[in-house]
Short mmCIF file of C-alpha atoms in Angstrom, two decimals:
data_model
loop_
_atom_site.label_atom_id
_atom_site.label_comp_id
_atom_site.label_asym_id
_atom_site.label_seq_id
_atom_site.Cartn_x
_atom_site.Cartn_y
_atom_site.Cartn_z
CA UNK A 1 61.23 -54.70 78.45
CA UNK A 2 59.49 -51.37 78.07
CA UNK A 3 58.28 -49.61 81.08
CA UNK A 4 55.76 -46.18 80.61
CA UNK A 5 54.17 -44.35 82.94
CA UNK A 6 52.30 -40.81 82.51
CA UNK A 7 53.40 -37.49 84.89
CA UNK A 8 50.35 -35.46 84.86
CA UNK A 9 50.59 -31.35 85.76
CA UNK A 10 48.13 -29.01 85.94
CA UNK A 11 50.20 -25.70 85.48
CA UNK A 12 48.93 -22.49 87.24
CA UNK A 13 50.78 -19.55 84.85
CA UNK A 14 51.15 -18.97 80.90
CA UNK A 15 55.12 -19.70 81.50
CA UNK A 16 56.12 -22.12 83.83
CA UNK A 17 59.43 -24.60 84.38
CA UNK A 18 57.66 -27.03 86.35
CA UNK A 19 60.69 -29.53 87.62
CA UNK A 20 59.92 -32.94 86.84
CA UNK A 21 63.35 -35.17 88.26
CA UNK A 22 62.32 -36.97 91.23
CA UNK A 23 59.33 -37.95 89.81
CA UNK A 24 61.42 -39.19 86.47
CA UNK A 25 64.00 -40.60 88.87
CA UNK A 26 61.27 -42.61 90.87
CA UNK A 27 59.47 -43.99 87.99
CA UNK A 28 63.24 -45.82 86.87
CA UNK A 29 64.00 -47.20 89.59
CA UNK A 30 60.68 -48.62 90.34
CA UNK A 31 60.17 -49.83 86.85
CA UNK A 32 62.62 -53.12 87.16
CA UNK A 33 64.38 -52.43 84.33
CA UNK A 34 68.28 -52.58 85.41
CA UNK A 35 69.70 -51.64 81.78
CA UNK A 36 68.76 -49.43 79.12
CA UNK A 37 67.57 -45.82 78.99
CA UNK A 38 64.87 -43.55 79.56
CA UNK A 39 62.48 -41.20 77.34
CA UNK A 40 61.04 -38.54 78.67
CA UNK A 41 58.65 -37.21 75.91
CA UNK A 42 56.23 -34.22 76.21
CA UNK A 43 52.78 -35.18 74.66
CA UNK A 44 51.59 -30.99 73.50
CA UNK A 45 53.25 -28.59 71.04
CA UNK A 46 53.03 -25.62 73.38
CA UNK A 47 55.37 -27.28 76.01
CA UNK A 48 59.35 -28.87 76.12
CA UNK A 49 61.10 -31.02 78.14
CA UNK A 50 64.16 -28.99 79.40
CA UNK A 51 67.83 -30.26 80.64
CA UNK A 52 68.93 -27.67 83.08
CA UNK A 53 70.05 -26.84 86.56
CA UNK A 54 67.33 -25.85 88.88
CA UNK A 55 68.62 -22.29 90.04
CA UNK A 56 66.12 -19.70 89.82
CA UNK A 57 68.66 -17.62 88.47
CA UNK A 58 68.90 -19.94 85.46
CA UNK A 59 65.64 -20.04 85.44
CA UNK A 60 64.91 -16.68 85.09
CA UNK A 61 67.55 -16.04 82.30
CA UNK A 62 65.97 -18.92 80.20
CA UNK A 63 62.78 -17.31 80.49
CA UNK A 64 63.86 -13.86 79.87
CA UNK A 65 65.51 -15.44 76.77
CA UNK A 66 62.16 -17.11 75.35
CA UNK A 67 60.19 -13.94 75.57
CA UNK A 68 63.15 -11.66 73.73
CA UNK A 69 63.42 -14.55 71.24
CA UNK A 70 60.12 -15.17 70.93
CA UNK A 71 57.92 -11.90 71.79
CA UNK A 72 54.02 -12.10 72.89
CA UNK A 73 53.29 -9.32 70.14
CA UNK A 74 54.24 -10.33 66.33
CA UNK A 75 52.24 -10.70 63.27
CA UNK A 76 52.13 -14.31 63.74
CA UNK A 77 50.50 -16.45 61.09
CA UNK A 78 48.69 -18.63 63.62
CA UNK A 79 46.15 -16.22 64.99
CA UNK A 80 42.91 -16.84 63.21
CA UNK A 81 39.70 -19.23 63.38
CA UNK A 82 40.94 -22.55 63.59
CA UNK A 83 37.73 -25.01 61.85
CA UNK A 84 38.95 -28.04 63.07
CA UNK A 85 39.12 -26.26 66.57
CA UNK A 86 36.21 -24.61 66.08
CA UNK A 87 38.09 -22.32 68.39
CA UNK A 88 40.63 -19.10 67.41
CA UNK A 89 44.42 -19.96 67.60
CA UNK A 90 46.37 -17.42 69.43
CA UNK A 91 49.37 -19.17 70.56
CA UNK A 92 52.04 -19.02 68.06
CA UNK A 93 53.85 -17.65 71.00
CA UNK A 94 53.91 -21.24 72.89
CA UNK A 95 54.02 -23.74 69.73
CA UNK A 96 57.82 -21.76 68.97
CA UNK A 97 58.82 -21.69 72.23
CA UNK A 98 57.80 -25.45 72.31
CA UNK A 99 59.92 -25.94 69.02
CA UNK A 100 62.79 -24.30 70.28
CA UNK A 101 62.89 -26.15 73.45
CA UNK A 102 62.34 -29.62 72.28
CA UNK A 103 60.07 -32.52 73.42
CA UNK A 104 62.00 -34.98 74.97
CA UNK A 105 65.24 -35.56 76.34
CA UNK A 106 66.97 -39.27 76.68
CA UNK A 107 69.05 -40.79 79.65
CA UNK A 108 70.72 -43.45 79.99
CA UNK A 109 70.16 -46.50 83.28
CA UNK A 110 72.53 -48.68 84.73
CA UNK A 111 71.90 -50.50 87.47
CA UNK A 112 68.46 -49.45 87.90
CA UNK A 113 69.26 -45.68 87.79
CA UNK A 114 69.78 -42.69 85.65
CA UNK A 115 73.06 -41.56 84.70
CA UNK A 116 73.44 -37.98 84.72
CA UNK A 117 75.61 -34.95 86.22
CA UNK A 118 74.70 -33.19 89.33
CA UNK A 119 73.41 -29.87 88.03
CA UNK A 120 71.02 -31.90 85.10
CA UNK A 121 67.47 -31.66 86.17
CA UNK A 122 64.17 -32.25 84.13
CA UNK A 123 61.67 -29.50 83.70
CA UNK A 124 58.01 -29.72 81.75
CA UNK A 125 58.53 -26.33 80.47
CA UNK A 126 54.80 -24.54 80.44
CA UNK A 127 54.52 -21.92 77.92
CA UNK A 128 50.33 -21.80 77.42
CA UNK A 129 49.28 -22.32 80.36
CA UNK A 130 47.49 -22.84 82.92
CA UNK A 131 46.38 -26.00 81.22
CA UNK A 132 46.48 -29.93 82.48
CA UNK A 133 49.67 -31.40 81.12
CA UNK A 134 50.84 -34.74 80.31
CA UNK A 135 54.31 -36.32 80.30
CA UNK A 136 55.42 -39.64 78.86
CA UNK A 137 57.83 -41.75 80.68
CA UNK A 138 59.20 -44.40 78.78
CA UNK A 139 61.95 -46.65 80.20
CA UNK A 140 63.72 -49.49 77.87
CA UNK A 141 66.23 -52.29 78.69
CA UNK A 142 66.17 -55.62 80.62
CA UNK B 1 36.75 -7.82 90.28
CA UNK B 2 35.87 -9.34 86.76
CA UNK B 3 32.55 -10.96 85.78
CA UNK B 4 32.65 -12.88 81.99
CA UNK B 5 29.03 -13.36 80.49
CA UNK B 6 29.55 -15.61 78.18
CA UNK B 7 30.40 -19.03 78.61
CA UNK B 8 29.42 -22.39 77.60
CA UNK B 9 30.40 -24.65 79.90
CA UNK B 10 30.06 -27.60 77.59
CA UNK B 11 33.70 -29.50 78.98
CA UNK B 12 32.90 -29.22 82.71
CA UNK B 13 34.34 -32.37 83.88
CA UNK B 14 31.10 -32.58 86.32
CA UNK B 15 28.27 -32.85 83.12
CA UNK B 16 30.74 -34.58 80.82
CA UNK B 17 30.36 -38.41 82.30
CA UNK B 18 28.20 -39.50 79.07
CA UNK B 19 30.49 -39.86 76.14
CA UNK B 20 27.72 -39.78 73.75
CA UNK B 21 26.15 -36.93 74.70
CA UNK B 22 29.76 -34.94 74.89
CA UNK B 23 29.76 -35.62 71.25
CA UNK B 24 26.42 -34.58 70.14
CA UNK B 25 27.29 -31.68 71.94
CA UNK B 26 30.89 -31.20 70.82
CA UNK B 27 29.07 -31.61 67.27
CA UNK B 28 26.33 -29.52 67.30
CA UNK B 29 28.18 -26.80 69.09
CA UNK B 30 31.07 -27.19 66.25
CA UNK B 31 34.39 -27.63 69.08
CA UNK B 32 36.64 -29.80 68.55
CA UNK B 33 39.90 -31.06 70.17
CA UNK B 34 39.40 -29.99 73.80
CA UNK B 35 38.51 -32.36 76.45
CA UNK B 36 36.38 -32.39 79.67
CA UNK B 37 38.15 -29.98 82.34
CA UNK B 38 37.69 -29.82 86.29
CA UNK B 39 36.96 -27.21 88.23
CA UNK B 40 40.65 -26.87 89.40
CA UNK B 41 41.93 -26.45 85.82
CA UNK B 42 38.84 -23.85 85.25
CA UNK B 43 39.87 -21.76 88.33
CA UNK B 44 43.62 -22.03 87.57
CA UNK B 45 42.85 -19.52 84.22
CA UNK B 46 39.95 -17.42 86.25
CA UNK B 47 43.00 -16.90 88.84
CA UNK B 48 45.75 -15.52 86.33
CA UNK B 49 43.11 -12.61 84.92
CA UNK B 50 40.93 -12.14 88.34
CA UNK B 51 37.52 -13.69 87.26
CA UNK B 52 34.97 -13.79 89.64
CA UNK B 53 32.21 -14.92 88.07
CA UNK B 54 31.04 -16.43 85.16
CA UNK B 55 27.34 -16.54 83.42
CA UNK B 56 27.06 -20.38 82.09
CA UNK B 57 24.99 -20.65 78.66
CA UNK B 58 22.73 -23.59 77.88
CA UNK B 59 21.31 -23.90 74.59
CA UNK B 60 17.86 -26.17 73.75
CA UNK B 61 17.81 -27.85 70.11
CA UNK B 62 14.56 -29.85 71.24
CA UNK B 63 12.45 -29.41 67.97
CA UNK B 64 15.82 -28.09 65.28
CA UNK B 65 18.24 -31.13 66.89
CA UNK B 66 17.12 -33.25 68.96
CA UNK B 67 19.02 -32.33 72.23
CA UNK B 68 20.88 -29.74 73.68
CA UNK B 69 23.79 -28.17 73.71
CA UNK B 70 24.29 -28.28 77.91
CA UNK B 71 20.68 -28.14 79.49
CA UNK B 72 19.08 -26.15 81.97
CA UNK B 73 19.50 -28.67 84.47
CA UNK B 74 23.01 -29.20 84.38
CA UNK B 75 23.40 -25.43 84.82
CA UNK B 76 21.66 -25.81 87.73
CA UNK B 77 24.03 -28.57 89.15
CA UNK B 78 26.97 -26.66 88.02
CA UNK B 79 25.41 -23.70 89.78
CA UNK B 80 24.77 -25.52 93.40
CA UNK B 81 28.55 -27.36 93.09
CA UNK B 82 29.44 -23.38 93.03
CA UNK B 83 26.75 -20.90 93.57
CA UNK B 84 29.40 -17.34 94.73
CA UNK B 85 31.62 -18.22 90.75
CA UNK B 86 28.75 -19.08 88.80
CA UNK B 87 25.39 -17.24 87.27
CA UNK B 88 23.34 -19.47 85.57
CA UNK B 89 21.12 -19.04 82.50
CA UNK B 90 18.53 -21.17 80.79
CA UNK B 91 18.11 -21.22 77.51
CA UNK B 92 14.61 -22.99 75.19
CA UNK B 93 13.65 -23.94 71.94
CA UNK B 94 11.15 -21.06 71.11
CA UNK B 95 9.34 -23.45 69.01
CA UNK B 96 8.36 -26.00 71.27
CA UNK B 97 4.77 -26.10 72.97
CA UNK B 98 6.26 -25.60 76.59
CA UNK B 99 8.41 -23.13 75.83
CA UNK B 100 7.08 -20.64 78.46
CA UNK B 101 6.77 -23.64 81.07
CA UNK B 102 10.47 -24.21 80.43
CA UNK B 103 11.03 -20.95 81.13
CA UNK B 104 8.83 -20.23 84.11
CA UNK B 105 10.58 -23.21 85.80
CA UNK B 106 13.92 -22.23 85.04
CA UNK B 107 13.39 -18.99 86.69
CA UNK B 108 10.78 -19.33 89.36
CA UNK B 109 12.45 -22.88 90.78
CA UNK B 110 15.95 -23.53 89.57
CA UNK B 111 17.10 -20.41 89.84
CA UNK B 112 18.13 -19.12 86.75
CA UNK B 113 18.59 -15.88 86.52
CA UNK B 114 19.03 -15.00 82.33
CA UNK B 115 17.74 -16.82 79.03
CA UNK B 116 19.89 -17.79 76.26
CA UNK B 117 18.89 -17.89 72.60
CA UNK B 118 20.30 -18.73 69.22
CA UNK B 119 18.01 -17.64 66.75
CA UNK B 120 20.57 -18.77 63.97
CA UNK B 121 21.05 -22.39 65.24
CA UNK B 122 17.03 -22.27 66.28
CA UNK B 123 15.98 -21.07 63.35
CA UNK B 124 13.29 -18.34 64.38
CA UNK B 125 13.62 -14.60 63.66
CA UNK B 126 13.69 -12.16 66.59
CA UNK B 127 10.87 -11.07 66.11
CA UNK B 128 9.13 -14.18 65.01
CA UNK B 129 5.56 -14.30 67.41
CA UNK B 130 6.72 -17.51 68.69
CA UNK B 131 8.70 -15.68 70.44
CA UNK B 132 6.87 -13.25 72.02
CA UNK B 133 5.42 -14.65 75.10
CA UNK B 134 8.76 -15.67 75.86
CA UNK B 135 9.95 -12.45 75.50
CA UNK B 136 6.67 -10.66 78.01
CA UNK B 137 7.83 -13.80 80.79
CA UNK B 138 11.52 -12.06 80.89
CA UNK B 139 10.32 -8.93 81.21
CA UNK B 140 7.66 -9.86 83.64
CA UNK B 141 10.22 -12.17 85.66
CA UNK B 142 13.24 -8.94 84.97
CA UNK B 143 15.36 -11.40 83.75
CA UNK B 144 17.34 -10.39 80.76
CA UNK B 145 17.82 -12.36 77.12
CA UNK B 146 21.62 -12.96 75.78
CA UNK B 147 21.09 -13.78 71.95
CA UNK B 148 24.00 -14.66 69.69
CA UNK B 149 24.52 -12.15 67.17
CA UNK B 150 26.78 -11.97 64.25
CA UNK B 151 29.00 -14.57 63.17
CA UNK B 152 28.25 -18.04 64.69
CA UNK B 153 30.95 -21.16 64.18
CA UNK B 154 28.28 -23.71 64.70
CA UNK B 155 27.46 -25.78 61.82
CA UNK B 156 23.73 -24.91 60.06
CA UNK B 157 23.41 -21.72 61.37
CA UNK B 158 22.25 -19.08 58.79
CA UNK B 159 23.15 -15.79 59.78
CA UNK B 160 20.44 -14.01 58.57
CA UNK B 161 18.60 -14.64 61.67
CA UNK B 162 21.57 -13.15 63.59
CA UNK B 163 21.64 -9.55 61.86
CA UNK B 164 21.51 -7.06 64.41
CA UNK B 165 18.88 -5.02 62.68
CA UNK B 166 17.13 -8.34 63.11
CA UNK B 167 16.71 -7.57 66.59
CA UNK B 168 15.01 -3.87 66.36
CA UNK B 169 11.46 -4.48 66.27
CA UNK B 170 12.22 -6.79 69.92
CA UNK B 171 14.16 -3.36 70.99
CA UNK B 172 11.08 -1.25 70.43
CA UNK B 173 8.35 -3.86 71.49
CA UNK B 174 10.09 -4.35 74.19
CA UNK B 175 11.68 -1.11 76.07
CA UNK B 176 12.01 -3.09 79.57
CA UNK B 177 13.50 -5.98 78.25
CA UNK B 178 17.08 -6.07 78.89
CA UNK B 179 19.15 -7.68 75.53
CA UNK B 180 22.74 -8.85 75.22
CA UNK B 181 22.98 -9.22 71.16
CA UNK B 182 26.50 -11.28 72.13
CA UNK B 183 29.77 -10.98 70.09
CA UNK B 184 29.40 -7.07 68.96
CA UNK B 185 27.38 -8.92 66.50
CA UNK B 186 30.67 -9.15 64.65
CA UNK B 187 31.24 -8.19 61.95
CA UNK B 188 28.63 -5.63 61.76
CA UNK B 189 30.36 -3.36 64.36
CA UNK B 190 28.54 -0.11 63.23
CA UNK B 191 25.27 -1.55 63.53
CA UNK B 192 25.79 -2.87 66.97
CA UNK B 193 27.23 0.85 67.95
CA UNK B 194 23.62 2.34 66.43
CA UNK B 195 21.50 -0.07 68.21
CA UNK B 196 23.25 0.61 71.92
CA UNK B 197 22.87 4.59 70.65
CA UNK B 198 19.41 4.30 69.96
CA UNK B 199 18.05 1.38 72.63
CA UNK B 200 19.36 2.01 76.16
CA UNK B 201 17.84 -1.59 76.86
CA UNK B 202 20.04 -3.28 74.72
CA UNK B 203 23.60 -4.53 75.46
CA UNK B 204 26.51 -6.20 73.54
CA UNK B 205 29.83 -8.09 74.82
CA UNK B 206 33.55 -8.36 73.89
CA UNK B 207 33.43 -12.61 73.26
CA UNK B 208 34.80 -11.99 69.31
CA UNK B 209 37.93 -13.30 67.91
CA UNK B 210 38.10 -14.43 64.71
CA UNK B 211 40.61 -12.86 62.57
CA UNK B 212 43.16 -11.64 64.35
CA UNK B 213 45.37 -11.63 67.98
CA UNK B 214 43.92 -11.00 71.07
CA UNK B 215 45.91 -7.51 71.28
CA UNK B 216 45.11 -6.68 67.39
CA UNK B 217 41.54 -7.95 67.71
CA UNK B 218 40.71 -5.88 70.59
CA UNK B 219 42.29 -2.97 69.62
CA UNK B 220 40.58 -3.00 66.36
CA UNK B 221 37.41 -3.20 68.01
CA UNK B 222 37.71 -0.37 70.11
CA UNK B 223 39.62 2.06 68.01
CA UNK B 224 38.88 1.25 64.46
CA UNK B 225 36.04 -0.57 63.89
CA UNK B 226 34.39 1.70 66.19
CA UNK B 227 36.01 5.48 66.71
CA UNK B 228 38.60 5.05 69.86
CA UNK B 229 35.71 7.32 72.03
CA UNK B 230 33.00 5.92 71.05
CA UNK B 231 32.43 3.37 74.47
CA UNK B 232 33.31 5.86 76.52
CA UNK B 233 31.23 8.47 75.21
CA UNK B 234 28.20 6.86 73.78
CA UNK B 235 27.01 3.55 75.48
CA UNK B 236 29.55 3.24 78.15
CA UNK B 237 26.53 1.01 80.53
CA UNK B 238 25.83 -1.32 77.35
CA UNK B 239 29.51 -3.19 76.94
CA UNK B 240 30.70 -6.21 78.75
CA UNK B 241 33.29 -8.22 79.52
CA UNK B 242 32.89 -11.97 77.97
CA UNK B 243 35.35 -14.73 76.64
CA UNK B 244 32.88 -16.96 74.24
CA UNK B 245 34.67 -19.85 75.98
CA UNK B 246 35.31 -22.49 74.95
CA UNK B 247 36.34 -20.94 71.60
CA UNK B 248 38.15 -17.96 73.03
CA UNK B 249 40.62 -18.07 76.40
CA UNK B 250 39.63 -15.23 79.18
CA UNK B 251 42.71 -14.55 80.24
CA UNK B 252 43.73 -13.66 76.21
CA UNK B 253 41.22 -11.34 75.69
CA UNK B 254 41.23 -9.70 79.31
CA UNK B 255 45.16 -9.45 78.57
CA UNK B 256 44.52 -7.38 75.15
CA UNK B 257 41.45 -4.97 76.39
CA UNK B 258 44.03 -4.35 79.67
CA UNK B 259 46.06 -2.47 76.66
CA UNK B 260 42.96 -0.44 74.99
CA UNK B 261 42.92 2.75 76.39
CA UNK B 262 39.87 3.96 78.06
CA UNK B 263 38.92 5.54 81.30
CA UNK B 264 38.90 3.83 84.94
CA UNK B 265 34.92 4.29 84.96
CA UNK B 266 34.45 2.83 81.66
CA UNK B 267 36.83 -0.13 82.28
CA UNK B 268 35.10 -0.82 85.30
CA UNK B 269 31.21 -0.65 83.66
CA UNK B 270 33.21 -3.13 81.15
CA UNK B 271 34.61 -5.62 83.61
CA UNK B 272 31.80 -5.59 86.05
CA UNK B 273 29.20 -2.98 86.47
CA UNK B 274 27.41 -3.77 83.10
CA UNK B 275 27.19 -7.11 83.74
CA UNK B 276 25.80 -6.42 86.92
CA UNK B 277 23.37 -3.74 85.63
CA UNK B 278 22.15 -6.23 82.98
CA UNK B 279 21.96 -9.13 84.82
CA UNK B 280 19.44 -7.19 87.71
CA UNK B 281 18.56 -4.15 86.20
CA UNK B 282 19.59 -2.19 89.15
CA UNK B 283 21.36 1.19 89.07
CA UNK B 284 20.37 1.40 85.34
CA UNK B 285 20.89 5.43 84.84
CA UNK B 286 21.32 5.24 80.46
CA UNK B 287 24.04 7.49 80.97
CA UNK B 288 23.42 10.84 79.71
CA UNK B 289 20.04 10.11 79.00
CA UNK B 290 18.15 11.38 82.16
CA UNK B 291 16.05 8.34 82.98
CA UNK B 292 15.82 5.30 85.08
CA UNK B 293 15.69 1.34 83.85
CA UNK B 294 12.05 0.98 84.50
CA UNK B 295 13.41 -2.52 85.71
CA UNK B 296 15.34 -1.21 88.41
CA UNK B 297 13.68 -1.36 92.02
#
């Protein structure tokens, strides 16, 4: 059986790590599926699903680390009029911070619930914001 | 306090509930992948750079099209669902029959408060007589004219209609009529720096980005295209703040012109005080120039 079910988010800053576990949590264990695992899959290139413990300490180093690895201010490529936009691209900044990140993560379930350690939370990490986000939760078993 | 005059405002979730006529728009407009938006998403971007306000463009296609690109009356609905965010204008086909009627009403009894016109994409010159009694009802009514200028993305638009020096002969006919040739009529720069030297009632805004980064963009602008002094010292009253949206973010272009240098007093005329001097023709001094707007009360 295959369960999925959309988060939506409307982040409020460029860079956000908007946490995302209960909700993940709830949508397993209501989904009726006892065995199997869980997708959680970001549906944008300027965001990432994130593994993490929520500390805002840990939060701040990871975003202090994104903008040193990835600064606002380099001759990107990807900063010019986009025709099939019809709009100027100017976030080069978010689609690498995106690719370094990562889209998804995977769990597994067993007996109705995710099996994970204490500190690992799920985060929709924001990095062109403030825009309306969407997550994908997909849930597979029997 | 942060006004930005030029937006089209053709993905507000409330006017977006006919898919058909979101595409003709999307289409004629030439934007693609971006979806309708509500007003909290909107206000979530005005709330990172500190707009206040926003001037919402309509565009009439009637007799070049066959529809329009937003219409005056969903400005004014978008205008009543928020009348302290948003300044609405009205736009009209110069070449249809009840073109000053259209006008007339849009000022008189919905409460529009600017016109909007594309010569490019409605294929007239600027100083085509079609135009003209158009033109003699804004200054009549003081309401001022944005025109796009320069460069324009949408498809069928030839830009020979959209030459700055296109626009003189309106400039001297027209001494009380307040202009906004949009964009810095990109890429003619210079041009658009002789015409704010030499016309007091003409104005331009900061809603280009097409070759570059926000931060290199802007700072081209204001330091190489034009010499870095130039704003402040020449037409300091005739810049203003604008994001072109949807084809440019605000908060992008805000962010970059927060790092060109310039003076408190001319950052301020930039954010706000030109777009309120334009849009009411109040406190209107043509810096430097001894005079009053004739406009102003």
């Amino acid at each position: 059986m295959v369960v999925v079910k959309t988060i939506r988010h409307l982040s409020k800053a460029v860079s956000e790590f908007y946490n995302i576990t209960e909700q993940v949590h709830g949508i397993v264990e209501k989904s009726g599926i006892k065995n199997g695992f869980v997708a959680v899959i970001t549906s944008h290139t300027t965001t990432g699903i994130m593994v993490n413990e929520a500390l805002p300490c840990v939060e701040q180093d990871l975003s202090e680390l994104m903008d040193k690895l990835v600064p606002l201010n380099e001759p990107y490529l990807h900063a010019h009029f986009l025709p099939t936009y019809g709009a100027t691209s100017n976030n080069s900044q978010g689609h690498l911070k995106s690719a370094l990140t990562g889209n998804h993560c995977l769990f597994p379930v067993l007996d109705g619930k995710i099996v994970c350690g204490g500190a690992q939370e799920i985060y929709l990490a924001e990095y062109d914001g403030p825009q309306a986000r969407k997550v994908f939760v997909e849930v597979m078993g029997e | 306090m942060l006004i930005d005059m030029h937006v089209h405002p053709i993905f507000y979730g409330p006017i977006c509930n006919d898919d058909a006529e979101l595409e003709n728009r999307k289409n004629a407009f030439g934007v693609w992948k971006q979806g309708p938006m509500d007003f909290e998403e909107l206000f979530a971007e005005w709330d990172i750079c500190g707009i206040t306000q926003a001037a919402l463009l309509p565009l009439d296609l009637t007799t070049t099209a066959g529809c329009w690109v937003v219409d005056n009356d969903q400005v004014e609905a978008l205008c009543g669902m928020n009348p302290d965010k948003f300044i609405g204008f009205a736009s009209v086909d110069p070449h249809r029959p009840d073109a000053v009627d259209v006008v007339r009403k849009a000022f008189e009894e919905q409460g529009l408060q600017g016109l909007k016109l594309n010569p490019a994409k409605q294929k007239f010159y600027p100083n085509d007589p079609v135009a003209e009694p158009i033109y003699k009802l804004c200054e009549q009514e003081n309401k001022p004219v944005i025109f796009h200028s320069g460069l324009s993305w949408e498809p069928n638009t030839p830009t020979k209609y959209c030459h700055p020096i296109a626009f003189e002969e309106v400039l001297i006919k027209h001494p009380n009529l307040r202009v906004c040739l949009a964009h810095f009529a990109w890429p003619w720069v210079r041009e658009m720096a002789m015409l704010m030297i030499k016309y007091p009632n003409v104005y331009t805004d900061t809603s280009l980005l097409y070759v570059d980064s926000p931060e290199e963009q802007m700072m081209e602008l204001f330091t190489k295209d034009m010499g870095p002094m130039w704003f402040e010292r020449c037409f300091p009253e005739q810049v203003m703040f604008a994001s072109n949206g949807p084809r440019f973010r605000a908060f992008k272009l805000k962010r970059a012109l927060d790092k060109v240098p310039m003076r408190d007093f001319a950052r301020e005329n930039l954010y706000y005080k030109n777009a309120l001097r334009f849009l009411t023709g109040k406190g209107c001094n043509h810096y430097g120039r001894g005079e009053d707007d004739p406009a102003s009360e």
